[in-house]
Coordinates of C-alpha atoms in Angstrom, one line a residue:
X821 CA 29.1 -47.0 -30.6
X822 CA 25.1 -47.3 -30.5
X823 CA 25.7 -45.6 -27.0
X824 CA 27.1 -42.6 -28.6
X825 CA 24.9 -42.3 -31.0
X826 CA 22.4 -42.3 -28.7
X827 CA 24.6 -39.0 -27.0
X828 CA 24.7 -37.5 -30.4
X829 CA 21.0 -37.4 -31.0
X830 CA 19.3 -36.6 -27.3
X831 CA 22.4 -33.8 -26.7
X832 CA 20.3 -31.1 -29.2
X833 CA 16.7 -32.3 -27.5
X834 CA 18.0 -31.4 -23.8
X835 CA 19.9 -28.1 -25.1
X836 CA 16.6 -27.2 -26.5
X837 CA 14.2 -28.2 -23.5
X838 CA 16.5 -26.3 -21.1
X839 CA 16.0 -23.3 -23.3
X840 CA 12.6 -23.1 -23.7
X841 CA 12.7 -23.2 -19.7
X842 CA 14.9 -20.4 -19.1
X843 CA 12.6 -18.3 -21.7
X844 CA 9.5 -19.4 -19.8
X845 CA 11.0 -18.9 -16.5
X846 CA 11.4 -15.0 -18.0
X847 CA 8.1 -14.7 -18.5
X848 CA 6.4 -16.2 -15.5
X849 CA 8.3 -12.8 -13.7
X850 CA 6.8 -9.5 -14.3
X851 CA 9.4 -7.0 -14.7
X852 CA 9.4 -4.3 -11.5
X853 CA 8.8 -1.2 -12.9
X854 CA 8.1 3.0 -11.8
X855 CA 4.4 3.0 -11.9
X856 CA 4.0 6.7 -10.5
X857 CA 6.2 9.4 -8.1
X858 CA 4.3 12.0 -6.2
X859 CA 6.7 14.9 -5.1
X860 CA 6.8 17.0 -2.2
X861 CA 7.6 20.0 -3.2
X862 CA 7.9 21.5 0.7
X863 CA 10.2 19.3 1.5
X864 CA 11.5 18.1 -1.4
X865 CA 10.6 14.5 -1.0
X866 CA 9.3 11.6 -3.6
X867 CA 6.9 9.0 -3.0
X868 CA 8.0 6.3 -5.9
X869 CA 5.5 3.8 -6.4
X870 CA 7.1 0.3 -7.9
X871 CA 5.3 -2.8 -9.2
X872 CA 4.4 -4.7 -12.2
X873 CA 1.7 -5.4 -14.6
X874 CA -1.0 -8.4 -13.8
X875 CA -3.2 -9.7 -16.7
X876 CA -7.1 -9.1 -15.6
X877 CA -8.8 -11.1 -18.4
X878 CA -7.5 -9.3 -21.6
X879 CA -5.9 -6.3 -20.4
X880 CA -2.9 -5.5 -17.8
X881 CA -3.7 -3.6 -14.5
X882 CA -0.8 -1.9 -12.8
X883 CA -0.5 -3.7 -9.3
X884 CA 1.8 -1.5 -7.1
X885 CA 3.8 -3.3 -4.7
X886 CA 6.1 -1.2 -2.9
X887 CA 6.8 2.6 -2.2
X888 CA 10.2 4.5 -1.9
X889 CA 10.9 7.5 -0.1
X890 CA 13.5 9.5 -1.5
X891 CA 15.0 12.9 -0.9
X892 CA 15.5 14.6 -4.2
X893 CA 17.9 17.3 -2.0
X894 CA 20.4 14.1 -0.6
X895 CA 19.6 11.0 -2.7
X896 CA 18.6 9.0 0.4
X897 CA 15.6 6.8 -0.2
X898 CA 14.0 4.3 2.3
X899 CA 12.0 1.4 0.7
X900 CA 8.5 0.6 2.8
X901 CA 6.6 -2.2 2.2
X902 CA 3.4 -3.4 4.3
X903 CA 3.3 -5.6 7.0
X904 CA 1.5 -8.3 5.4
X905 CA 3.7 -8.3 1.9
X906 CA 3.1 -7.7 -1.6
X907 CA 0.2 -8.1 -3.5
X908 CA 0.0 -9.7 -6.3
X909 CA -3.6 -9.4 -7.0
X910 CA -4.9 -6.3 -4.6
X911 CA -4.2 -3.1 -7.7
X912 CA -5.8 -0.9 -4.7
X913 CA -3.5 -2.4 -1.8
X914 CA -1.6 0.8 -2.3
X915 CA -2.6 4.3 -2.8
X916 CA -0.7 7.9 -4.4
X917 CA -2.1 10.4 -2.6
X918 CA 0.3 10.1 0.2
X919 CA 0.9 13.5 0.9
X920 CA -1.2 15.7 2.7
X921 CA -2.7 19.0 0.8
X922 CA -0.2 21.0 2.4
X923 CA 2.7 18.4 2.0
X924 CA 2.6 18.3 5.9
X925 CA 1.8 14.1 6.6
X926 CA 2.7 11.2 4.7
X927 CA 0.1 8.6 4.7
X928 CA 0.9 5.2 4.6
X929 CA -1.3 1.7 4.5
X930 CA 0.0 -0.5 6.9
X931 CA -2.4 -3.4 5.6
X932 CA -6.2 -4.1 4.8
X933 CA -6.7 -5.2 8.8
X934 CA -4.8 -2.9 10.2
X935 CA -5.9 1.2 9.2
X936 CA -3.2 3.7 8.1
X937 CA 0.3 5.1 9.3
X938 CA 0.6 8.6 9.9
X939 CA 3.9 10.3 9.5
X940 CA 5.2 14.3 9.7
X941 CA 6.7 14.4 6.2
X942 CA 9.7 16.4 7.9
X943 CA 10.5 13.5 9.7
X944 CA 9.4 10.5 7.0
X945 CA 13.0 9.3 6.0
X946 CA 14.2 9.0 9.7
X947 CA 10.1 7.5 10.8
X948 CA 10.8 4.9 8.0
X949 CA 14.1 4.3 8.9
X950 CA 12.9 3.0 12.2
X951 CA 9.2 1.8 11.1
X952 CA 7.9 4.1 13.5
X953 CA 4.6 6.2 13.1
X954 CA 3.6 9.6 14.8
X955 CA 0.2 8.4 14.8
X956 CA -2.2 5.0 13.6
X957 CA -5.8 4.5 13.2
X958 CA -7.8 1.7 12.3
X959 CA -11.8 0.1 12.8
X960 CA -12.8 -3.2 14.0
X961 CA -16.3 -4.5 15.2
X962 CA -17.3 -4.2 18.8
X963 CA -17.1 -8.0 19.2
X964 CA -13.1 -7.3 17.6
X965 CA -13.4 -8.7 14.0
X966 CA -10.8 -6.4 12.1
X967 CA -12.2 -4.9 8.8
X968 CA -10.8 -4.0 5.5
X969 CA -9.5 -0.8 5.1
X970 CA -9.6 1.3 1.9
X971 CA -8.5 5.1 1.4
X972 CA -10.1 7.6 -0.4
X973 CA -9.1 11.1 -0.1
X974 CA -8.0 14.2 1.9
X975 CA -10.9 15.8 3.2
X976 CA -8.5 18.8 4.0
X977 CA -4.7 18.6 4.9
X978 CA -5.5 17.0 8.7
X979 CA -8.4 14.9 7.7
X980 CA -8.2 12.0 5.8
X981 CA -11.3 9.7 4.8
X982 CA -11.3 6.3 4.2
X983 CA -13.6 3.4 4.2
X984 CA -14.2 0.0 6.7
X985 CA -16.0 -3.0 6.2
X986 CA -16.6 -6.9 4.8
X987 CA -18.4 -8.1 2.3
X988 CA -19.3 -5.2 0.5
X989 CA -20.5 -3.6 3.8
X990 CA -18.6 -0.8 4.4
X991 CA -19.0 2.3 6.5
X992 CA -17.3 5.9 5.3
X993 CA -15.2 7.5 8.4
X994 CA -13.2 10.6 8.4
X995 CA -10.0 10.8 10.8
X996 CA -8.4 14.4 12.0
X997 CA -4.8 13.9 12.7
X998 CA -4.6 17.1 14.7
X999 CA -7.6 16.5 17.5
X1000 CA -7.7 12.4 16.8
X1001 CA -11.2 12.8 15.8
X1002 CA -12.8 9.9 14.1
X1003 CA -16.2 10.4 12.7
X1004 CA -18.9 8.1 11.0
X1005 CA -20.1 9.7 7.3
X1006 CA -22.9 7.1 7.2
X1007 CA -26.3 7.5 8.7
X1008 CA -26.2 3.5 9.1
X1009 CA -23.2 3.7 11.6
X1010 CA -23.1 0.9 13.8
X1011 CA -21.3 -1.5 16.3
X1012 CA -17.7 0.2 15.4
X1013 CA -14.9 0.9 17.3
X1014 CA -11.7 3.0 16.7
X1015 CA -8.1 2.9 17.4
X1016 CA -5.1 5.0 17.2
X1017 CA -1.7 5.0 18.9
X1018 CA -3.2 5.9 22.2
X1019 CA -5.3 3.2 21.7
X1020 CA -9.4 2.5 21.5
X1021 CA -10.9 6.1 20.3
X1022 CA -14.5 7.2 20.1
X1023 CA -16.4 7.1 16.6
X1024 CA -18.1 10.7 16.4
X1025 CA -21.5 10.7 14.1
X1026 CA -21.5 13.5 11.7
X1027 CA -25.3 14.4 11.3

């Protein structure tokens, strides 16, 4: 009898712990939402950015995590996601302006170490479909030490510009994807080398 009583009395206790876990368990995972889509009108393509929220102190950044490609005309979509994962942390891992100014070239990060993918938007559901790019570029140090790679805008719709560097060091480039041109914005240019998919390039100075 004391036995069941015993039953009788820890029963609620453990009904309660397990669902205060469930209801924490909830919360510890950020709920994947649309954070932006930027449409191709030429070929009537959408980039969807997905991801969640991530508390920064007292407010909620956006953090996007993946990006869909999706033909508005078919209803096909292809999920990409970088090489080196999701970030939880990184809100500038990924970036919107994926089309080119004349909706021409996708442009995709493939991580911080490793530059950019460059795809003809005509072709970006069947280049996704087989993780293929039409053309790469990245920038290490002379001695090899890969940099961190951050995008900042079409210069016009075959020239890109990004930045490269550690630390807070970083050098400004611009890349043509027509002539595989890379050229050096900064007047401190120095000890850099470039690469695309036919492998190490020349970095121009632009006076």
């Amino acid at each position: 009898m004391p036995n069941r009583s015993w039953l009788i009395l820890i029963l609620p206790l453990l009904i309660a712990c397990s669902s205060a876990l469930r209801v924490n368990s909830n919360l510890e995972s950020p709920k994947t939402y649309v954070i932006k889509v930027a449409t191709n009108h030429k070929y009537k393509l959408e980039a969807i950015f997905s991801g969640t929220d991530v508390e920064v102190g007292d407010r909620k950044v956006p953090v996007i995590q993946q990006v869909t490609i999706r033909s508005t005309d078919t209803g096909q979509q292809i999920q990409y996601n970088r090489p080196d994962g999701r970030f939880q942390s990184d809100a500038n891992a990924y970036f919107t302006d994926v089309w080119s100014p004349d909706d021409e070239l996708l442009l995709l990060p493939l991580d911080r170490f490793h530059g950019f993918c460059i795809i003809r938007a005509a072709e970006a559901l069947a280049a996704m479909q087989k993780q293929s790019c039409r053309d790469t570029v990245r920038v290490r140090t002379e001695t090899g030490t890969a940099l961190w790679h951050q995008f900042e805008k079409w210069d016009t719709a075959q020239t890109f510009i990004f930045n490269a560097g550690l630390s807070g060091d970083q050098t400004s480039l611009k890349y043509n994807t027509s002539e595989k041109r890379l050229t050096a914005l900064d007047p401190n240019f120095r000890f850099l080398v470039g690469e695309n998919s036919n492998g190490k390039i020349k970095i121009a100075h632009d006076p």
